[in-house]
mmCIF file of C-alpha atoms and ligand atoms in Angstrom:
data_model
loop_
_atom_site.group_PDB
_atom_site.id
_atom_site.type_symbol
_atom_site.label_atom_id
_atom_site.label_comp_id
_atom_site.label_asym_id
_atom_site.label_seq_id
_atom_site.Cartn_x
_atom_site.Cartn_y
_atom_site.Cartn_z
ATOM 1 C CA THR A 1 0.105 -0.042 -0.083
ATOM 2 C CA PRO A 2 1.331 3.487 -0.889
ATOM 3 C CA PRO A 3 2.259 5.795 2.053
ATOM 4 C CA LEU A 4 -0.686 7.990 3.086
ATOM 5 C CA ARG A 5 -0.814 11.663 2.253
ATOM 6 C CA PRO A 6 -1.803 14.234 4.851
ATOM 7 C CA PHE A 7 -5.427 14.322 5.268
ATOM 8 C CA GLN A 8 -8.208 15.709 7.322
ATOM 9 C CA ILE A 9 -10.663 13.650 9.298
ATOM 10 C CA THR A 10 -13.850 15.223 10.692
ATOM 11 C CA PHE A 11 -16.123 13.569 13.261
ATOM 12 C CA ASP A 12 -19.473 14.317 14.854
ATOM 13 C CA ALA A 13 -19.383 13.893 18.657
ATOM 14 C CA ALA A 14 -23.066 13.691 18.726
ATOM 15 C CA THR A 15 -23.385 10.842 16.289
ATOM 16 C CA ALA A 16 -19.859 9.125 16.038
ATOM 17 C CA VAL A 17 -19.912 9.544 12.323
ATOM 18 C CA VAL A 18 -16.226 9.694 11.032
ATOM 19 C CA ASP A 19 -15.652 11.242 7.712
ATOM 20 C CA PRO A 20 -13.832 9.757 5.603
ATOM 21 C CA ALA A 21 -15.137 6.492 7.349
ATOM 22 C CA GLY A 22 -13.333 3.381 8.082
ATOM 23 C CA PRO A 23 -14.473 0.121 9.325
ATOM 24 C CA VAL A 24 -17.462 0.023 11.586
ATOM 25 C CA LEU A 25 -17.847 -2.702 14.215
ATOM 26 C CA THR A 26 -20.883 -3.559 16.165
ATOM 27 C CA ARG A 27 -20.755 -5.735 19.269
ATOM 28 C CA ARG A 28 -23.921 -7.412 20.753
ATOM 29 C CA MET A 29 -24.123 -9.788 23.685
ATOM 30 C CA ALA A 30 -23.106 -12.654 21.448
ATOM 31 C CA ASP A 31 -19.922 -11.229 20.956
ATOM 32 C CA LEU A 32 -19.239 -10.950 24.637
ATOM 33 C CA GLU A 33 -18.827 -14.483 25.702
ATOM 34 C CA GLY A 34 -17.071 -15.180 28.996
ATOM 35 C CA LEU A 35 -16.838 -11.530 30.036
ATOM 36 C CA PHE A 36 -19.856 -10.857 32.394
ATOM 37 C CA ARG A 37 -19.793 -12.228 35.998
ATOM 38 C CA ASP A 38 -23.433 -13.536 35.557
ATOM 39 C CA GLN A 39 -22.976 -16.207 32.808
ATOM 40 C CA ARG A 40 -26.524 -17.444 33.294
ATOM 41 C CA ALA A 41 -27.847 -14.068 32.463
ATOM 42 C CA TRP A 42 -25.855 -13.668 29.596
ATOM 43 C CA GLN A 43 -26.864 -16.992 28.007
ATOM 44 C CA GLU A 44 -30.451 -15.803 28.325
ATOM 45 C CA LEU A 45 -29.581 -12.568 26.436
ATOM 46 C CA ARG A 46 -26.896 -13.978 24.035
ATOM 47 C CA GLY A 47 -29.603 -13.823 21.246
ATOM 48 C CA SER A 48 -30.474 -10.066 21.793
ATOM 49 C CA GLU A 49 -30.070 -7.757 18.969
ATOM 50 C CA LYS A 50 -29.384 -4.936 21.361
ATOM 51 C CA VAL A 51 -26.038 -3.205 20.574
ATOM 52 C CA VAL A 52 -23.807 -3.044 23.572
ATOM 53 C CA TYR A 53 -21.221 -0.830 21.774
ATOM 54 C CA SER A 54 -20.132 -0.012 18.423
ATOM 55 C CA VAL A 55 -16.688 1.233 17.085
ATOM 56 C CA HIS A 56 -16.359 3.690 14.200
ATOM 57 C CA SER A 57 -12.855 3.853 12.857
ATOM 58 C CA SER A 58 -11.241 6.527 10.455
ATOM 59 C CA PRO A 59 -9.358 4.892 7.213
ATOM 60 C CA VAL A 60 -5.947 5.080 8.845
ATOM 61 C CA PRO A 61 -4.974 1.378 8.629
ATOM 62 C CA GLU A 62 -3.530 -0.649 11.562
ATOM 63 C CA THR A 63 -0.096 -0.884 10.253
ATOM 64 C CA PRO A 64 3.470 0.071 11.698
ATOM 65 C CA ARG A 65 4.173 3.700 12.359
ATOM 66 C CA GLU A 66 0.596 4.897 11.613
ATOM 67 C CA LEU A 67 -1.835 6.127 14.365
ATOM 68 C CA PRO A 68 -5.296 4.626 13.832
ATOM 69 C CA GLN A 69 -8.290 6.386 15.353
ATOM 70 C CA SER A 70 -11.731 5.203 16.365
ATOM 71 C CA ILE A 71 -14.843 6.331 18.171
ATOM 72 C CA THR A 72 -16.406 3.895 20.639
ATOM 73 C CA THR A 73 -20.134 4.227 21.727
ATOM 74 C CA ILE A 74 -21.258 2.265 24.740
ATOM 75 C CA SER A 75 -25.012 2.051 25.185
ATOM 76 C CA PRO A 76 -26.382 2.704 28.755
ATOM 77 C CA GLY A 77 -27.180 -0.840 30.274
ATOM 78 C CA GLU A 78 -26.311 -3.485 32.494
ATOM 79 C CA LEU A 79 -26.364 -7.336 32.931
ATOM 80 C CA SER A 80 -27.415 -8.488 36.590
ATOM 81 C CA GLY A 81 -26.029 -5.118 37.769
ATOM 82 C CA GLU A 82 -22.659 -5.264 35.814
ATOM 83 C CA LEU A 83 -22.497 -2.034 33.560
ATOM 84 C CA PHE A 84 -22.151 -2.279 29.790
ATOM 85 C CA MET A 85 -18.796 -2.372 28.813
ATOM 86 C CA THR A 86 -16.112 -3.142 25.968
ATOM 87 C CA LYS A 87 -14.478 -6.449 25.764
ATOM 88 C CA GLY A 88 -11.114 -5.096 26.824
ATOM 89 C CA HIS A 89 -7.741 -6.235 25.450
ATOM 90 C CA GLN A 90 -3.932 -6.000 25.885
ATOM 91 C CA HIS A 91 -1.671 -4.642 23.157
ATOM 92 C CA PRO A 92 0.707 -7.469 22.352
ATOM 93 C CA ASP A 93 3.467 -5.075 21.470
ATOM 94 C CA PRO A 94 3.172 -2.938 24.524
ATOM 95 C CA GLN A 95 2.659 0.562 23.478
ATOM 96 C CA GLY A 96 0.621 3.485 24.859
ATOM 97 C CA GLU A 97 -2.849 4.639 23.777
ATOM 98 C CA ILE A 98 -5.067 7.804 24.548
ATOM 99 C CA TYR A 99 -8.597 8.111 24.941
ATOM 100 C CA LEU A 100 -10.505 11.412 24.710
ATOM 101 C CA GLY A 101 -13.978 11.546 26.336
ATOM 102 C CA LEU A 102 -16.564 12.920 23.803
ATOM 103 C CA THR A 103 -20.088 12.537 25.321
ATOM 104 C CA GLY A 104 -21.652 11.023 28.399
ATOM 105 C CA THR A 105 -19.967 9.670 31.407
ATOM 106 C CA GLY A 106 -17.816 6.571 31.649
ATOM 107 C CA GLY A 107 -14.835 4.866 33.078
ATOM 108 C CA LEU A 108 -11.577 3.364 31.900
ATOM 109 C CA LEU A 109 -10.736 0.335 33.821
ATOM 110 C CA LEU A 110 -6.716 -0.629 33.391
ATOM 111 C CA PHE A 111 -5.272 -3.683 34.585
ATOM 112 C CA ASP A 112 -1.409 -4.721 34.563
ATOM 113 C CA GLY A 113 -1.900 -8.285 35.688
ATOM 114 C CA ALA A 114 -1.417 -7.231 39.197
ATOM 115 C CA GLU A 115 -3.013 -4.049 39.991
ATOM 116 C CA HIS A 116 -6.038 -2.206 38.573
ATOM 117 C CA ALA A 117 -6.753 1.346 38.150
ATOM 118 C CA TRP A 118 -9.928 3.295 37.238
ATOM 119 C CA LEU A 119 -10.033 6.711 35.430
ATOM 120 C CA ASP A 120 -13.379 8.688 35.408
ATOM 121 C CA MET A 121 -14.085 9.868 31.787
ATOM 122 C CA SER A 122 -16.270 12.755 30.672
ATOM 123 C CA PRO A 123 -16.153 15.114 27.677
ATOM 124 C CA GLY A 124 -12.719 16.813 27.517
ATOM 125 C CA THR A 125 -10.966 13.961 29.762
ATOM 126 C CA ILE A 126 -7.772 12.395 28.194
ATOM 127 C CA GLY A 127 -7.233 9.032 29.587
ATOM 128 C CA TYR A 128 -3.775 7.756 29.357
ATOM 129 C CA ILE A 129 -3.147 4.055 28.957
ATOM 130 C CA PRO A 130 0.460 3.394 29.563
ATOM 131 C CA PRO A 131 2.300 0.339 27.692
ATOM 132 C CA GLY A 132 1.561 -3.030 29.311
ATOM 133 C CA TRP A 133 -1.920 -2.077 30.790
ATOM 134 C CA ALA A 134 -4.971 -3.973 29.677
ATOM 135 C CA HIS A 135 -7.993 -1.569 29.277
ATOM 136 C CA ARG A 136 -11.680 -1.809 28.981
ATOM 137 C CA SER A 137 -14.349 1.061 28.889
ATOM 138 C CA VAL A 138 -17.516 1.132 30.932
ATOM 139 C CA ASN A 139 -20.690 3.270 30.609
ATOM 140 C CA VAL A 140 -21.480 4.454 34.133
ATOM 141 C CA SER A 141 -24.594 6.463 32.947
ATOM 142 C CA ALA A 142 -27.993 4.843 33.313
ATOM 143 C CA ASP A 143 -29.556 6.590 30.430
ATOM 144 C CA GLU A 144 -26.804 8.232 28.103
ATOM 145 C CA PRO A 145 -24.525 6.620 25.693
ATOM 146 C CA TYR A 146 -20.822 7.068 26.562
ATOM 147 C CA ARG A 147 -18.488 7.966 23.685
ATOM 148 C CA PHE A 148 -14.763 8.434 23.378
ATOM 149 C CA LEU A 149 -12.088 8.851 20.791
ATOM 150 C CA ALA A 150 -9.141 6.406 20.915
ATOM 151 C CA VAL A 151 -5.692 7.093 19.060
ATOM 152 C CA TYR A 152 -3.363 4.004 19.030
ATOM 153 C CA PRO A 153 -0.170 2.911 17.302
ATOM 154 C CA GLY A 154 -0.844 0.891 14.209
ATOM 155 C CA SER A 155 1.719 -1.854 15.179
ATOM 156 C CA ALA A 156 0.208 -2.381 18.821
ATOM 157 C CA GLY A 157 -2.181 -5.317 17.988
ATOM 158 C CA HIS A 158 -5.126 -6.519 20.110
ATOM 159 C CA ASP A 159 -5.072 -9.507 22.345
ATOM 160 C CA TYR A 160 -8.663 -10.329 23.527
ATOM 161 C CA GLN A 161 -7.682 -13.660 25.051
ATOM 162 C CA TRP A 162 -5.640 -12.067 27.629
ATOM 163 C CA VAL A 163 -8.534 -10.526 29.288
ATOM 164 C CA LEU A 164 -10.222 -13.972 29.411
ATOM 165 C CA ASP A 165 -7.245 -15.681 30.984
ATOM 166 C CA HIS A 166 -6.357 -12.806 33.434
ATOM 167 C CA GLY A 167 -9.574 -10.886 34.137
ATOM 168 C CA MET A 168 -9.491 -7.077 34.653
ATOM 169 C CA GLY A 169 -8.756 -7.059 38.373
ATOM 170 C CA ALA A 170 -12.204 -5.454 39.002
ATOM 171 C CA ARG A 171 -15.903 -5.190 37.887
ATOM 172 C CA ALA A 172 -18.115 -2.114 37.759
ATOM 173 C CA VAL A 173 -21.365 -2.718 39.201
ATOM 174 C CA ARG A 174 -24.477 -0.487 39.607
ATOM 175 C CA LEU A 175 -24.948 0.739 43.176
ATOM 176 C CA GLY A 176 -28.166 2.897 43.444
ATOM 177 C CA ASP A 177 -27.640 5.928 41.228
ATOM 178 C CA ALA A 178 -23.852 5.407 41.209
ATOM 179 C CA PHE A 179 -21.660 2.413 40.877
ATOM 180 C CA GLU A 180 -18.831 0.506 42.582
ATOM 181 C CA LEU A 181 -15.835 -1.433 41.739
ATOM 182 C CA VAL A 182 -15.990 -5.188 43.006
ATOM 183 C CA PRO A 183 -13.247 -7.793 42.784
ATOM 184 C CA TYR A 184 -13.218 -9.425 39.622
ATOM 185 C CA GLY A 185 -14.261 -12.849 40.878
ATOM 186 C CA GLY A 186 -16.860 -11.544 43.252
HETATM 187 C C1 LIG B 201 -8.001 0.237 20.287
HETATM 188 C C2 LIG B 201 -8.858 0.908 21.350
HETATM 189 C C3 LIG B 201 -10.418 1.128 21.054
HETATM 190 C C4 LIG B 201 -11.138 -0.217 21.313
HETATM 191 C C5 LIG B 201 -12.486 -0.048 21.427
HETATM 192 C C6 LIG B 201 -13.490 -1.375 21.601
HETATM 193 O O1 LIG B 201 -6.741 -0.008 20.657
HETATM 194 O O2 LIG B 201 -8.483 0.554 22.678
HETATM 195 O O3 LIG B 201 -10.568 1.559 19.961
HETATM 196 O O4 LIG B 201 -10.697 -1.198 20.430
HETATM 197 O O5 LIG B 201 -12.921 0.806 22.405
HETATM 198 O O6 LIG B 201 -12.859 -2.087 22.616
HETATM 199 P P1 LIG B 201 -12.347 -3.605 22.442
HETATM 200 O O7 LIG B 201 -11.866 -4.028 23.713
HETATM 201 O O8 LIG B 201 -13.592 -4.467 22.062
HETATM 202 O O9 LIG B 201 -11.412 -3.595 21.299
HETATM 203 ZN ZN1 LIG B 202 -6.451 -0.517 22.958
#
């Protein structure tokens, strides 16, 4: 593929539309096997058409030296109290990544295999993901989508099995009008 020329990308924070557009990914319950604490409840809803989150990417490719970007929108919702979230992943080639909160309120859960961290995210917040920290995003609002922009190194890769094997250190669970972090196994 020829090297990219400089170009401009516009996005609409209110709709997640990226122009020019790249791939769009849609994640439903069926795509989130083994991730929620309540596996029985997950089984019952695995056929649901409801979109848990979507990812709109720009056309910048995931290749070395490039900096791809994507906008993730997580629907409000929960499964047996556990807040709607992304699958979460590790970058096999440990490199940093930044998130910028666009709309709604959410959180960035990070786990390095021993310790977890939580960053509150809202419009204007930059969440920094250091190399070597697995990351998952959570919508903490009960009625509004949470949306953020991600910018990441094109050679970082995505390892989803790591989260299935190691967990994320904690889970975000609804507690009245707020939420709490509970131990991953609990
Ligand atoms: C990519 C970046 C995000 C996520 C997206 C969906 O490195 O962290 O664009 O891919 O938020 O999450 P996940 O865990 O399903 O890839
Ligand atoms: Zn990432």
